[in-house]
Tab-separated table of C-alpha atoms in Angstrom:
chain	number	residue	atom	x	y	z
Y	1	UNK	CA	10.680	4.169	10.744
Y	2	UNK	CA	7.329	3.733	9.970
Y	3	UNK	CA	4.748	6.097	10.668
Y	4	UNK	CA	2.081	3.563	11.691
Y	5	UNK	CA	2.764	-0.189	13.176
Y	6	UNK	CA	0.073	-2.586	13.627
Y	7	UNK	CA	-0.560	-4.829	16.731
Y	8	UNK	CA	-1.080	-7.841	16.724
Y	9	UNK	CA	1.698	-8.824	13.729
Y	10	UNK	CA	-0.432	-11.897	13.511
Y	11	UNK	CA	-4.078	-12.937	14.841
Y	12	UNK	CA	-5.854	-16.174	14.467
Y	13	UNK	CA	-9.467	-17.029	15.342
Y	14	UNK	CA	-12.784	-19.082	14.262
Y	15	UNK	CA	-15.140	-17.866	12.207
Y	16	UNK	CA	-18.041	-15.957	13.792
Y	17	UNK	CA	-15.661	-14.433	16.308
Y	18	UNK	CA	-14.637	-10.803	16.252
Y	19	UNK	CA	-11.132	-9.552	15.093
Y	20	UNK	CA	-9.608	-6.240	16.891
Y	21	UNK	CA	-6.654	-4.696	15.066
Y	22	UNK	CA	-4.656	-1.879	16.440
Y	23	UNK	CA	-2.849	0.890	14.689
Y	24	UNK	CA	-0.134	3.220	16.236
Y	25	UNK	CA	1.389	6.618	14.570
Y	26	UNK	CA	3.933	9.141	15.635
Y	27	UNK	CA	2.615	12.319	14.329
Y	28	UNK	CA	-0.594	14.450	13.439
Y	29	UNK	CA	-2.589	13.239	10.400
Y	30	UNK	CA	-5.285	14.207	8.173
Y	31	UNK	CA	-6.702	11.122	7.901
Y	32	UNK	CA	-5.997	7.232	8.641
Y	33	UNK	CA	-6.666	4.194	6.155
Y	34	UNK	CA	-7.221	0.718	6.498
Y	35	UNK	CA	-6.562	-1.570	3.615
Y	36	UNK	CA	-6.656	-5.223	3.491
Y	37	UNK	CA	-4.412	-7.405	0.938
Y	38	UNK	CA	-5.244	-10.784	-0.032
Y	39	UNK	CA	-2.310	-13.193	-0.427
Y	40	UNK	CA	-0.395	-12.268	-3.405
Y	41	UNK	CA	-2.836	-9.809	-4.655
Y	42	UNK	CA	-3.096	-5.701	-4.517
Y	43	UNK	CA	-4.208	-3.893	-1.480
Y	44	UNK	CA	-7.862	-3.058	-1.231
Y	45	UNK	CA	-9.216	0.320	0.487
Y	46	UNK	CA	-11.446	-0.573	3.360
Y	47	UNK	CA	-12.321	2.529	5.155
Y	48	UNK	CA	-10.980	6.169	5.681
Y	49	UNK	CA	-11.723	7.714	8.839
Y	50	UNK	CA	-10.746	12.166	8.881
Y	51	UNK	CA	-8.843	13.129	12.038
Y	52	UNK	CA	-11.878	14.945	13.378
Y	53	UNK	CA	-13.916	11.819	13.336
Y	54	UNK	CA	-13.645	9.178	16.268
Y	55	UNK	CA	-15.766	6.319	14.807
Y	56	UNK	CA	-16.869	5.082	11.556
Y	57	UNK	CA	-18.732	1.787	10.116
Y	58	UNK	CA	-18.937	0.371	7.040
Y	59	UNK	CA	-20.646	-3.301	6.903
Y	60	UNK	CA	-19.065	-5.480	9.595
Y	61	UNK	CA	-16.361	-3.487	9.521
Y	62	UNK	CA	-16.006	-0.382	12.791
Y	63	UNK	CA	-12.893	2.009	12.991
Y	64	UNK	CA	-12.219	3.865	15.697
Y	65	UNK	CA	-9.519	7.100	15.655
Y	66	UNK	CA	-8.255	8.112	19.102
Y	67	UNK	CA	-6.088	11.258	18.076
Y	68	UNK	CA	-4.856	11.706	21.744
Y	69	UNK	CA	-3.319	8.745	21.768
Y	70	UNK	CA	-2.505	8.569	18.040
Y	71	UNK	CA	-3.908	5.227	17.641
Y	72	UNK	CA	-6.836	3.466	15.573
Y	73	UNK	CA	-8.546	0.291	15.785
Y	74	UNK	CA	-9.991	-1.833	13.396
Y	75	UNK	CA	-12.669	-4.499	14.371
Y	76	UNK	CA	-14.151	-7.056	12.215
Y	77	UNK	CA	-17.296	-8.327	13.267
Y	78	UNK	CA	-18.722	-11.957	12.822
Y	79	UNK	CA	-15.815	-13.065	10.865
Y	80	UNK	CA	-15.675	-14.992	8.101
Y	81	UNK	CA	-12.847	-17.507	6.203
Y	82	UNK	CA	-13.146	-15.046	3.833
Y	83	UNK	CA	-11.551	-12.253	5.856
Y	84	UNK	CA	-8.226	-13.921	5.786
Y	85	UNK	CA	-6.015	-11.619	4.827
Y	86	UNK	CA	-3.294	-9.154	5.904
Y	87	UNK	CA	-4.600	-5.578	7.438
Y	88	UNK	CA	-2.818	-2.372	7.204
Y	89	UNK	CA	-3.208	1.222	8.339
Y	90	UNK	CA	-2.026	4.316	6.160
Y	91	UNK	CA	-1.573	7.346	7.176
Y	92	UNK	CA	-0.286	10.901	6.026
Y	93	UNK	CA	2.219	12.436	7.734
Y	94	UNK	CA	2.714	15.880	7.565
Y	95	UNK	CA	5.987	16.965	4.885
Y	96	UNK	CA	5.239	13.824	3.128
Y	97	UNK	CA	2.353	13.868	0.429
Y	98	UNK	CA	1.761	10.708	0.603
Y	99	UNK	CA	0.162	7.568	2.744
Y	100	UNK	CA	2.612	5.852	4.915
Y	101	UNK	CA	1.755	2.309	5.667
Y	102	UNK	CA	2.196	0.210	8.634
Y	103	UNK	CA	3.771	-3.360	8.490
Y	104	UNK	CA	0.164	-5.006	8.966
Y	105	UNK	CA	-1.830	-7.548	10.976
Y	106	UNK	CA	-2.123	-11.022	9.382
Y	107	UNK	CA	-5.394	-12.590	10.160
Y	108	UNK	CA	-6.400	-15.831	10.260
Y	109	UNK	CA	-9.952	-16.732	10.264
Y	110	UNK	CA	-10.288	-20.704	10.954
Y	111	UNK	CA	-13.791	-21.917	9.403
H	1	UNK	CA	-13.006	0.997	-15.266
H	2	UNK	CA	-10.623	-1.997	-15.675
H	3	UNK	CA	-8.820	-0.538	-12.341
H	4	UNK	CA	-4.864	-0.125	-12.081
H	5	UNK	CA	-3.200	-2.424	-14.785
H	6	UNK	CA	0.146	-3.693	-14.369
H	7	UNK	CA	2.514	-5.614	-16.670
H	8	UNK	CA	4.135	-7.810	-16.589
H	9	UNK	CA	2.556	-9.769	-13.630
H	10	UNK	CA	5.795	-11.760	-13.366
H	11	UNK	CA	9.270	-11.416	-14.312
H	12	UNK	CA	12.356	-13.423	-13.921
H	13	UNK	CA	15.716	-12.046	-15.075
H	14	UNK	CA	19.314	-12.530	-14.598
H	15	UNK	CA	21.198	-10.079	-12.425
H	16	UNK	CA	22.507	-7.252	-14.884
H	17	UNK	CA	19.807	-7.149	-17.237
H	18	UNK	CA	17.236	-4.231	-17.694
H	19	UNK	CA	13.846	-4.865	-16.153
H	20	UNK	CA	11.049	-2.653	-17.025
H	21	UNK	CA	7.430	-2.748	-15.034
H	22	UNK	CA	4.368	-0.453	-16.473
H	23	UNK	CA	1.606	0.821	-15.058
H	24	UNK	CA	-1.921	2.253	-16.644
H	25	UNK	CA	-3.833	4.118	-14.003
H	26	UNK	CA	-7.212	4.837	-13.549
H	27	UNK	CA	-8.786	7.093	-15.771
H	28	UNK	CA	-9.171	10.364	-14.449
H	29	UNK	CA	-6.745	9.680	-11.308
H	30	UNK	CA	-4.249	12.679	-11.270
H	31	UNK	CA	-1.882	10.591	-8.387
H	32	UNK	CA	0.218	7.892	-9.316
H	33	UNK	CA	2.373	5.987	-6.812
H	34	UNK	CA	5.034	2.864	-7.108
H	35	UNK	CA	5.495	0.612	-4.314
H	36	UNK	CA	7.629	-2.369	-3.424
H	37	UNK	CA	6.934	-4.968	-0.736
H	38	UNK	CA	9.259	-7.517	0.708
H	39	UNK	CA	8.633	-9.720	3.634
H	40	UNK	CA	11.807	-8.048	5.520
H	41	UNK	CA	11.159	-4.375	4.496
H	42	UNK	CA	7.300	-4.307	4.596
H	43	UNK	CA	5.366	-1.885	1.795
H	44	UNK	CA	7.909	0.872	0.641
H	45	UNK	CA	6.870	3.948	-1.220
H	46	UNK	CA	9.445	4.790	-4.345
H	47	UNK	CA	8.124	7.476	-6.257
H	48	UNK	CA	4.981	9.387	-6.708
H	49	UNK	CA	3.541	11.769	-9.450
H	50	UNK	CA	1.376	14.341	-9.389
H	51	UNK	CA	-0.197	14.990	-12.917
H	52	UNK	CA	2.688	13.364	-14.618
H	53	UNK	CA	5.069	15.322	-12.749
H	54	UNK	CA	7.437	13.501	-10.174
H	55	UNK	CA	6.848	14.752	-6.583
H	56	UNK	CA	8.939	12.474	-4.166
H	57	UNK	CA	11.489	10.137	-5.370
H	58	UNK	CA	13.093	10.173	-1.922
H	59	UNK	CA	12.228	6.074	-1.628
H	60	UNK	CA	14.141	4.878	-4.796
H	61	UNK	CA	16.800	3.128	-3.359
H	62	UNK	CA	19.324	3.918	-6.029
H	63	UNK	CA	20.352	5.353	-9.044
H	64	UNK	CA	19.425	2.029	-11.010
H	65	UNK	CA	16.176	2.634	-10.699
H	66	UNK	CA	13.960	5.318	-12.332
H	67	UNK	CA	10.290	6.132	-13.643
H	68	UNK	CA	8.998	7.938	-15.989
H	69	UNK	CA	5.431	8.832	-16.777
H	70	UNK	CA	5.121	10.351	-20.195
H	71	UNK	CA	1.355	11.060	-19.983
H	72	UNK	CA	-1.825	10.411	-17.931
H	73	UNK	CA	-2.452	6.958	-18.767
H	74	UNK	CA	0.766	5.548	-18.549
H	75	UNK	CA	4.030	4.970	-16.051
H	76	UNK	CA	7.235	2.784	-16.255
H	77	UNK	CA	9.915	2.002	-13.276
H	78	UNK	CA	13.017	0.748	-14.777
H	79	UNK	CA	15.579	-0.802	-12.805
H	80	UNK	CA	19.130	-1.272	-14.793
H	81	UNK	CA	21.312	-3.012	-13.830
H	82	UNK	CA	18.774	-5.637	-11.949
H	83	UNK	CA	20.136	-7.178	-8.802
H	84	UNK	CA	19.258	-10.172	-6.854
H	85	UNK	CA	18.327	-7.730	-3.863
H	86	UNK	CA	15.499	-6.285	-6.144
H	87	UNK	CA	13.340	-8.916	-6.186
H	88	UNK	CA	10.178	-8.369	-4.340
H	89	UNK	CA	6.502	-7.406	-5.495
H	90	UNK	CA	6.129	-3.979	-6.916
H	91	UNK	CA	2.759	-2.066	-7.139
H	92	UNK	CA	1.613	0.335	-8.799
H	93	UNK	CA	-1.133	2.660	-6.679
H	94	UNK	CA	-3.100	5.551	-8.150
H	95	UNK	CA	-5.846	7.869	-6.917
H	96	UNK	CA	-8.061	11.283	-6.921
H	97	UNK	CA	-6.062	13.883	-4.747
H	98	UNK	CA	-3.250	14.111	-2.281
H	99	UNK	CA	-3.873	11.252	1.001
H	100	UNK	CA	-6.954	9.994	-0.747
H	101	UNK	CA	-7.999	6.189	-1.169
H	102	UNK	CA	-5.404	4.454	-3.724
H	103	UNK	CA	-6.447	2.139	-5.959
H	104	UNK	CA	-3.667	-0.624	-6.066
H	105	UNK	CA	-2.651	-2.614	-9.076
H	106	UNK	CA	-2.220	-6.533	-8.841
H	107	UNK	CA	1.498	-6.120	-8.729
H	108	UNK	CA	4.317	-7.418	-10.763
H	109	UNK	CA	6.328	-10.238	-8.628
H	110	UNK	CA	10.202	-9.561	-9.369
H	111	UNK	CA	12.842	-12.266	-9.129
H	112	UNK	CA	16.475	-11.402	-10.080
H	113	UNK	CA	18.606	-14.349	-9.948
């Protein structure tokens, strides 16, 4: 089973609204990363948050991490049509020296 | 830097044929990863290398799949013989260090008829 699971699986909002996506994982981690994938393209790294951090910002992105609940959230503020993509969380579970990706949230931003 | 380069971008082949996918990682990166993405199974890690040495190939589905990294600037993923269920998008990614930011290539879309 996958380490990270995103919720919701799909999200549709209007341009200008905020979008929130959640990620839950099962084991302890060193860090958690969020990636974006536009249709037909490779994944692009958005942000990395370490296990000793609780919140991190990058432009219109805000990521939170709650290690006690084994969950993270990605908030995109003032969304744009160009934000339409799939968003994945990735964790590095112990014993596996590589990232494990979740199944992703498909975000649709209507202009 | 040009980023991670993959070739070909698209491949259509017939069942039973050999398929070779190629990847050039970002210069200076010491980790290289091969992933497969399908609608049903999502993004799966197949194998990864550290300093050209295969570290974990537990994700390789069958003996029909093999991967090599003869030097720091080149890796191949080979499927022989190919089957229709191998149809997927195959991504190569590279990174500096363990569990750090991975840089993905554009992928190879493989269709096995």
